Amino acid sequence: MATKDFYPAKKINTFYPPQRTLMGPGPSDTHPRVLSAMARPTLGHLDPVFTEMMEEMKTLLRYSFQTNNLLTFPVSGPGSVGMEMCFVNMVNPGDKVIVCRNGVFGGRMIENVQRCGGTAVVVEDKWGEPVDPQKVEDALKQNPDAKIVAFVHAETSTGVLSDARTLCEIARRYNCMTIVDTVTSLGGSPILTDEWKIDAIYSGSQKCLSCPPGLSPVSFSERVVDLVKNRQRKVQSWFMDLNLQLGYWGTSRTYHHTAPTNALYALHESLFMLYEEGLEHSWARHQRNHQALKAGLETMGIEFVVAEKYRLPQLNAVHVPAGVDEKEVRRRLLADYSLEIGAGLGDFAGKVWRFGLMGYSSKIENVMLCLSALESVFSDMGKKSDLGAAEAAAHKSYAANPLPLPQQMSLPLHGK
Ligand SMILES: *Cc1c(COP(=O)(O)O)cnc(C)c1O
């Protein structure tokens, strides 16, 4: 290869990203407080000041997940690493796992089970529909040797919320453990890990936590801890082996890997902000902004993909109106309004838009900007558009749904 191929004509300079408004499926906007926390001095990952912060982080995570699980911490890696950590530790070769698939992420769970040498029994539901508890129960009846039930609580590819409480209750009745993906639900929709008796739960920093991507909060029940401690064979992944991770996030604080200290400051700040706001308030805020966006979009004749009772407030999947060049709309929103919305994935590619209202992105300014920008772009592209009508509808929705006062849940005591 000629040398010049290694040196592009453009002069390399400091990278200054543009200021965007992120209303796609994640990442969502990072809160300025979280960004500034990240810019604080780097500490050694075994510094006592840092390890004290780690303890607070575990407490804040227990609050966010509503659990008393001792084994609750952020994995160094994106949501996909949290997902993989659950499967590599809990699935042994030959194990049967019931996996529910109603979108992209259920498909990844199947892939994980198979790579661990397990057998995935797939419970299929249509894209845009929740996991059907009856089908899960039928699969468990037909597969009495199944060990685990895995499903996605909030399917980001379709905007559907499944009934985690009922699914976990069924799994328990058939003596199965549960692995639950809450990457998009944590902070945006109610999750009651202990009350629902979830065994393994994972999430991501960049969706409803107003934090940059790259960390994956996880929490495991005592049943999982016993299972992993008593494994016959070593976990095939050195990095994700819970027994080893425990050495660092537990009390002994032995070096495992260099924790991403500054990224963890960011997560600490974002979880602290969630605690200050109160989980219930955050859930209500996500719902209220969703209602307003919905009122505006419906005024524009845009229809939702998901039936109302299963809709995620933080991920609004809608049908692209007939005759609209969906790609060109997204291009103009980004170029002219610095506004990012999500395209459809998989079965929904080219047919669906996904409007994220997650974490710090779930706010009035974003709803209003999005509606007004969309009306203008439609109008510029020659689609009949009643300029201002969508914002008026959103305004009415806001006026009719005042936000309750912040009310904190109690913070569980420090674990060991
Ligand atoms: C985003 C997402 C993931 C993957 O998270 P990454 O941080 O991209 O690895 C997994 N599950 C769901 C439901 C998600 O929305």
GROMACS .gro file of N, CA and C in nm, residues 303-396:
model
  282
  303GLU      N    1  -4.871   0.737   1.336
  303GLU     CA    2  -4.928   0.633   1.423
  303GLU      C    3  -4.821   0.550   1.493
  304PHE      N    4  -4.852   0.510   1.614
  304PHE     CA    5  -4.760   0.426   1.692
  304PHE      C    6  -4.765   0.281   1.645
  305VAL      N    7  -4.651   0.214   1.663
  305VAL     CA    8  -4.641   0.074   1.624
  305VAL      C    9  -4.706  -0.016   1.731
  306VAL      N   10  -4.689   0.022   1.857
  306VAL     CA   11  -4.723  -0.065   1.969
  306VAL      C   12  -4.858  -0.026   2.030
  307ALA      N   13  -4.937  -0.125   2.068
  307ALA     CA   14  -5.064  -0.098   2.136
  307ALA      C   15  -5.038  -0.018   2.264
  308GLU      N   16  -5.129   0.073   2.296
  308GLU     CA   17  -5.106   0.170   2.401
  308GLU      C   18  -5.061   0.109   2.535
  309LYS      N   19  -5.121  -0.003   2.575
  309LYS     CA   20  -5.087  -0.054   2.708
  309LYS      C   21  -4.948  -0.114   2.720
  310TYR      N   22  -4.882  -0.142   2.607
  310TYR     CA   23  -4.747  -0.199   2.614
  310TYR      C   24  -4.639  -0.100   2.571
  311ARG      N   25  -4.678   0.026   2.551
  311ARG     CA   26  -4.583   0.123   2.498
  311ARG      C   27  -4.479   0.166   2.601
  312LEU      N   28  -4.356   0.177   2.554
  312LEU     CA   29  -4.250   0.232   2.638
  312LEU      C   30  -4.254   0.384   2.627
  313PRO      N   31  -4.259   0.456   2.740
  313PRO     CA   32  -4.257   0.601   2.729
  313PRO      C   33  -4.124   0.654   2.677
  314GLN      N   34  -4.016   0.579   2.700
  314GLN     CA   35  -3.883   0.629   2.663
  314GLN      C   36  -3.844   0.592   2.520
  315LEU      N   37  -3.923   0.506   2.454
  315LEU     CA   38  -3.889   0.470   2.316
  315LEU      C   39  -4.017   0.463   2.235
  316ASN      N   40  -4.037   0.567   2.154
  316ASN     CA   41  -4.161   0.581   2.079
  316ASN      C   42  -4.139   0.536   1.935
  317ALA      N   43  -4.188   0.415   1.904
  317ALA     CA   44  -4.173   0.362   1.768
  317ALA      C   45  -4.300   0.396   1.691
  318VAL      N   46  -4.282   0.462   1.575
  318VAL     CA   47  -4.398   0.504   1.496
  318VAL      C   48  -4.380   0.463   1.351
  319HIS      N   49  -4.492   0.446   1.281
  319HIS     CA   50  -4.487   0.414   1.140
  319HIS      C   51  -4.451   0.539   1.061
  320VAL      N   52  -4.359   0.525   0.967
  320VAL     CA   53  -4.328   0.637   0.878
  320VAL      C   54  -4.450   0.658   0.789
  321PRO      N   55  -4.502   0.782   0.779
  321PRO     CA   56  -4.621   0.804   0.698
  321PRO      C   57  -4.595   0.769   0.550
  322ALA      N   58  -4.701   0.723   0.483
  322ALA     CA   59  -4.688   0.683   0.343
  322ALA      C   60  -4.637   0.800   0.259
  323GLY      N   61  -4.551   0.772   0.164
  323GLY     CA   62  -4.504   0.874   0.071
  323GLY      C   63  -4.393   0.962   0.126
  324VAL      N   64  -4.345   0.934   0.248
  324VAL     CA   65  -4.239   1.016   0.307
  324VAL      C   66  -4.106   0.943   0.292
  325ASP      N   67  -4.004   1.015   0.247
  325ASP     CA   68  -3.869   0.958   0.236
  325ASP      C   69  -3.807   0.962   0.376
  326GLU      N   70  -3.813   0.847   0.444
  326GLU     CA   71  -3.777   0.846   0.586
  326GLU      C   72  -3.631   0.883   0.612
  327LYS      N   73  -3.544   0.842   0.520
  327LYS     CA   74  -3.402   0.868   0.537
  327LYS      C   75  -3.373   1.018   0.522
  328GLU      N   76  -3.441   1.077   0.425
  328GLU     CA   77  -3.422   1.220   0.399
  328GLU      C   78  -3.472   1.303   0.518
  329VAL      N   79  -3.579   1.260   0.581
  329VAL     CA   80  -3.629   1.331   0.699
  329VAL      C   81  -3.523   1.328   0.810
  330ARG      N   82  -3.467   1.209   0.834
  330ARG     CA   83  -3.365   1.198   0.939
  330ARG      C   84  -3.242   1.280   0.903
  331ARG      N   85  -3.207   1.280   0.775
  331ARG     CA   86  -3.089   1.356   0.733
  331ARG      C   87  -3.110   1.505   0.759
  332ARG      N   88  -3.229   1.554   0.725
  332ARG     CA   89  -3.256   1.698   0.744
  332ARG      C   90  -3.266   1.734   0.892
  333LEU      N   91  -3.325   1.646   0.971
  333LEU     CA   92  -3.334   1.675   1.115
  333LEU      C   93  -3.194   1.692   1.173
  334LEU      N   94  -3.102   1.605   1.128
  334LEU     CA   95  -2.966   1.611   1.180
  334LEU      C   96  -2.891   1.733   1.124
  335ALA      N   97  -2.904   1.756   0.994
  335ALA     CA   98  -2.828   1.865   0.931
  335ALA      C   99  -2.881   2.002   0.973
  336ASP      N  100  -3.013   2.017   0.977
  336ASP     CA  101  -3.070   2.150   1.000
  336ASP      C  102  -3.103   2.178   1.147
  337TYR      N  103  -3.129   2.073   1.224
  337TYR     CA  104  -3.170   2.095   1.363
  337TYR      C  105  -3.076   2.027   1.463
  338SER      N  106  -2.972   1.963   1.413
  338SER     CA  107  -2.879   1.889   1.497
  338SER      C  108  -2.954   1.790   1.587
  339LEU      N  109  -3.061   1.737   1.533
  339LEU     CA  110  -3.148   1.648   1.610
  339LEU      C  111  -3.137   1.506   1.554
  340GLU      N  112  -3.101   1.413   1.642
  340GLU     CA  113  -3.090   1.272   1.599
  340GLU      C  114  -3.212   1.193   1.645
  341ILE      N  115  -3.278   1.128   1.548
  341ILE     CA  116  -3.382   1.032   1.586
  341ILE      C  117  -3.338   0.895   1.531
  342GLY      N  118  -3.405   0.788   1.575
  342GLY     CA  119  -3.361   0.655   1.537
  342GLY      C  120  -3.436   0.601   1.416
  343ALA      N  121  -3.364   0.520   1.337
  343ALA     CA  122  -3.427   0.449   1.225
  343ALA      C  123  -3.480   0.316   1.277
  344GLY      N  124  -3.552   0.245   1.191
  344GLY     CA  125  -3.599   0.111   1.228
  344GLY      C  126  -3.487   0.010   1.212
  345LEU      N  127  -3.488  -0.094   1.296
  345LEU     CA  128  -3.389  -0.202   1.288
  345LEU      C  129  -3.457  -0.327   1.233
  346GLY      N  130  -3.378  -0.415   1.174
  346GLY     CA  131  -3.428  -0.548   1.134
  346GLY      C  132  -3.557  -0.540   1.054
  347ASP      N  133  -3.662  -0.608   1.104
  347ASP     CA  134  -3.791  -0.611   1.035
  347ASP      C  135  -3.848  -0.470   1.012
  348PHE      N  136  -3.806  -0.376   1.093
  348PHE     CA  137  -3.863  -0.241   1.088
  348PHE      C  138  -3.779  -0.143   1.006
  349ALA      N  139  -3.670  -0.188   0.948
  349ALA     CA  140  -3.582  -0.098   0.873
  349ALA      C  141  -3.660  -0.032   0.759
  350GLY      N  142  -3.649   0.101   0.749
  350GLY     CA  143  -3.715   0.174   0.641
  350GLY      C  144  -3.863   0.201   0.664
  351LYS      N  145  -3.921   0.140   0.770
  351LYS     CA  146  -4.066   0.154   0.790
  351LYS      C  147  -4.101   0.228   0.918
  352VAL      N  148  -4.003   0.238   1.007
  352VAL     CA  149  -4.033   0.287   1.141
  352VAL      C  150  -3.930   0.392   1.182
  353TRP      N  151  -3.976   0.491   1.258
  353TRP     CA  152  -3.884   0.582   1.327
  353TRP      C  153  -3.894   0.552   1.476
  354ARG      N  154  -3.783   0.574   1.543
  354ARG     CA  155  -3.784   0.555   1.689
  354ARG      C  156  -3.741   0.685   1.756
  355PHE      N  157  -3.833   0.743   1.830
  355PHE     CA  158  -3.805   0.866   1.904
  355PHE      C  159  -3.775   0.829   2.049
  356GLY      N  160  -3.650   0.850   2.089
  356GLY     CA  161  -3.613   0.822   2.227
  356GLY      C  162  -3.637   0.945   2.314
  357LEU      N  163  -3.695   0.920   2.429
  357LEU     CA  164  -3.707   1.025   2.532
  357LEU      C  165  -3.653   0.962   2.660
  358MET      N  166  -3.520   0.955   2.664
  358MET     CA  167  -3.455   0.879   2.771
  358MET      C  168  -3.372   0.970   2.860
  359GLY      N  169  -3.384   0.950   2.991
  359GLY     CA  170  -3.299   1.021   3.085
  359GLY      C  171  -3.307   1.172   3.065
  360TYR      N  172  -3.189   1.235   3.053
  360TYR     CA  173  -3.183   1.381   3.038
  360TYR      C  174  -3.249   1.426   2.907
  361SER      N  175  -3.260   1.335   2.811
  361SER     CA  176  -3.328   1.369   2.685
  361SER      C  177  -3.479   1.377   2.702
  362SER      N  178  -3.530   1.322   2.813
  362SER     CA  179  -3.674   1.325   2.834
  362SER      C  180  -3.712   1.456   2.902
  363LYS      N  181  -3.731   1.560   2.819
  363LYS     CA  182  -3.765   1.692   2.873
  363LYS      C  183  -3.847   1.772   2.771
  364ILE      N  184  -3.916   1.871   2.822
  364ILE     CA  185  -4.007   1.950   2.740
  364ILE      C  186  -3.938   2.009   2.617
  365GLU      N  187  -3.819   2.067   2.638
  365GLU     CA  188  -3.750   2.133   2.526
  365GLU      C  189  -3.734   2.037   2.408
  366ASN      N  190  -3.698   1.912   2.441
  366ASN     CA  191  -3.674   1.816   2.334
  366ASN      C  192  -3.802   1.778   2.262
  367VAL      N  193  -3.909   1.762   2.338
  367VAL     CA  194  -4.037   1.726   2.277
  367VAL      C  195  -4.079   1.837   2.181
  368MET      N  196  -4.068   1.962   2.228
  368MET     CA  197  -4.111   2.075   2.146
  368MET      C  198  -4.021   2.092   2.023
  369LEU      N  199  -3.889   2.079   2.043
  369LEU     CA  200  -3.797   2.090   1.930
  369LEU      C  201  -3.827   1.984   1.825
  370CYS      N  202  -3.848   1.864   1.872
  370CYS     CA  203  -3.870   1.752   1.780
  370CYS      C  204  -3.996   1.774   1.698
  371LEU      N  205  -4.104   1.812   1.764
  371LEU     CA  206  -4.231   1.831   1.693
  371LEU      C  207  -4.220   1.945   1.593
  372SER      N  208  -4.160   2.055   1.637
  372SER     CA  209  -4.153   2.171   1.550
  372SER      C  210  -4.059   2.144   1.432
  373ALA      N  211  -3.946   2.076   1.457
  373ALA     CA  212  -3.853   2.044   1.349
  373ALA      C  213  -3.918   1.949   1.249
  374LEU      N  214  -3.990   1.853   1.300
  374LEU     CA  215  -4.055   1.755   1.213
  374LEU      C  216  -4.160   1.822   1.125
  375GLU      N  217  -4.238   1.912   1.183
  375GLU     CA  218  -4.338   1.984   1.104
  375GLU      C  219  -4.271   2.066   0.994
  376SER      N  220  -4.162   2.134   1.031
  376SER     CA  221  -4.092   2.216   0.931
  376SER      C  222  -4.034   2.131   0.819
  377VAL      N  223  -3.971   2.021   0.856
  377VAL     CA  224  -3.910   1.934   0.755
  377VAL      C  225  -4.018   1.876   0.663
  378PHE      N  226  -4.127   1.832   0.722
  378PHE     CA  227  -4.238   1.781   0.640
  378PHE      C  228  -4.284   1.888   0.542
  379SER      N  229  -4.301   2.008   0.592
  379SER     CA  230  -4.348   2.119   0.510
  379SER      C  231  -4.249   2.150   0.397
  380ASP      N  232  -4.118   2.155   0.433
  380ASP     CA  233  -4.014   2.180   0.332
  380ASP      C  234  -4.013   2.072   0.225
  381MET      N  235  -4.048   1.951   0.264
  381MET     CA  236  -4.044   1.840   0.169
  381MET      C  237  -4.176   1.827   0.092
  382GLY      N  238  -4.263   1.923   0.111
  382GLY     CA  239  -4.386   1.927   0.031
  382GLY      C  240  -4.501   1.847   0.087
  383LYS      N  241  -4.486   1.799   0.211
  383LYS     CA  242  -4.598   1.726   0.271
  383LYS      C  243  -4.688   1.827   0.340
  384LYS      N  244  -4.817   1.815   0.319
  384LYS     CA  245  -4.910   1.910   0.380
  384LYS      C  246  -4.891   1.905   0.532
  385SER      N  247  -4.870   2.021   0.592
  385SER     CA  248  -4.839   2.022   0.734
  385SER      C  249  -4.898   2.147   0.797
  386ASP      N  250  -4.969   2.128   0.906
  386ASP     CA  251  -5.033   2.238   0.974
  386ASP      C  252  -4.935   2.290   1.079
  387LEU      N  253  -4.848   2.382   1.036
  387LEU     CA  254  -4.738   2.425   1.122
  387LEU      C  255  -4.787   2.478   1.258
  388GLY      N  256  -4.729   2.425   1.363
  388GLY     CA  257  -4.765   2.471   1.498
  388GLY      C  258  -4.870   2.385   1.567
  389ALA      N  259  -4.940   2.303   1.490
  389ALA     CA  260  -5.050   2.225   1.551
  389ALA      C  261  -4.997   2.119   1.647
  390ALA      N  262  -4.884   2.058   1.610
  390ALA     CA  263  -4.831   1.952   1.696
  390ALA      C  264  -4.784   2.008   1.830
  391GLU      N  265  -4.717   2.123   1.826
  391GLU     CA  266  -4.673   2.184   1.954
  391GLU      C  267  -4.794   2.224   2.039
  392ALA      N  268  -4.897   2.271   1.973
  392ALA     CA  269  -5.017   2.310   2.048
  392ALA      C  270  -5.075   2.188   2.120
  393ALA      N  271  -5.076   2.075   2.051
  393ALA     CA  272  -5.129   1.953   2.112
  393ALA      C  273  -5.041   1.909   2.229
  394ALA      N  274  -4.910   1.921   2.210
  394ALA     CA  275  -4.818   1.884   2.318
  394ALA      C  276  -4.838   1.976   2.438
  395HIS      N  277  -4.853   2.104   2.409
  395HIS     CA  278  -4.876   2.200   2.517
  395HIS      C  279  -4.999   2.161   2.599
  396LYS      N  280  -5.106   2.126   2.529
  396LYS     CA  281  -5.230   2.087   2.597
  396LYS      C  282  -5.208   1.966   2.686
   0.00000   0.00000   0.00000
